[in-house]
């Protein structure tokens, strides 16, 4: 079971990605686009062009998790941000 601390940071990649990307590609994108180390223990969120799929990377201290979620058509939404940022725990609950 995964549990996250209240102080957990969430980084959202603004540009959509090809959802065929696996862990290694996403880890490289974290370093390139977000300029972060995936092993810092934050959540790293990616989406596709239609914004219906999201992938999340998380390092739990023992290995790398990759979580995938597909929103139902009536629930498809995405957040609009102007700049890369980390988001609050209230917004994190919406993921």
mmCIF file of C-alpha atoms in Angstrom, residues 52 69-77:
data_model
loop_
_atom_site.group_PDB
_atom_site.id
_atom_site.type_symbol
_atom_site.label_atom_id
_atom_site.label_comp_id
_atom_site.label_asym_id
_atom_site.label_seq_id
_atom_site.Cartn_x
_atom_site.Cartn_y
_atom_site.Cartn_z
ATOM 1 C CA UNK A 52 -7.686 11.766 -20.542
ATOM 2 C CA UNK A 69 -5.072 6.574 -14.731
ATOM 3 C CA UNK A 70 -7.610 6.949 -17.533
ATOM 4 C CA UNK A 71 -10.385 9.429 -16.804
ATOM 5 C CA UNK A 72 -13.911 8.436 -17.809
ATOM 6 C CA UNK A 73 -15.244 10.589 -20.690
ATOM 7 C CA UNK A 74 -17.591 12.510 -18.419
ATOM 8 C CA UNK A 75 -14.766 13.176 -15.946
ATOM 9 C CA UNK A 76 -12.008 14.174 -18.335
ATOM 10 C CA UNK A 77 -10.344 17.323 -17.106
#
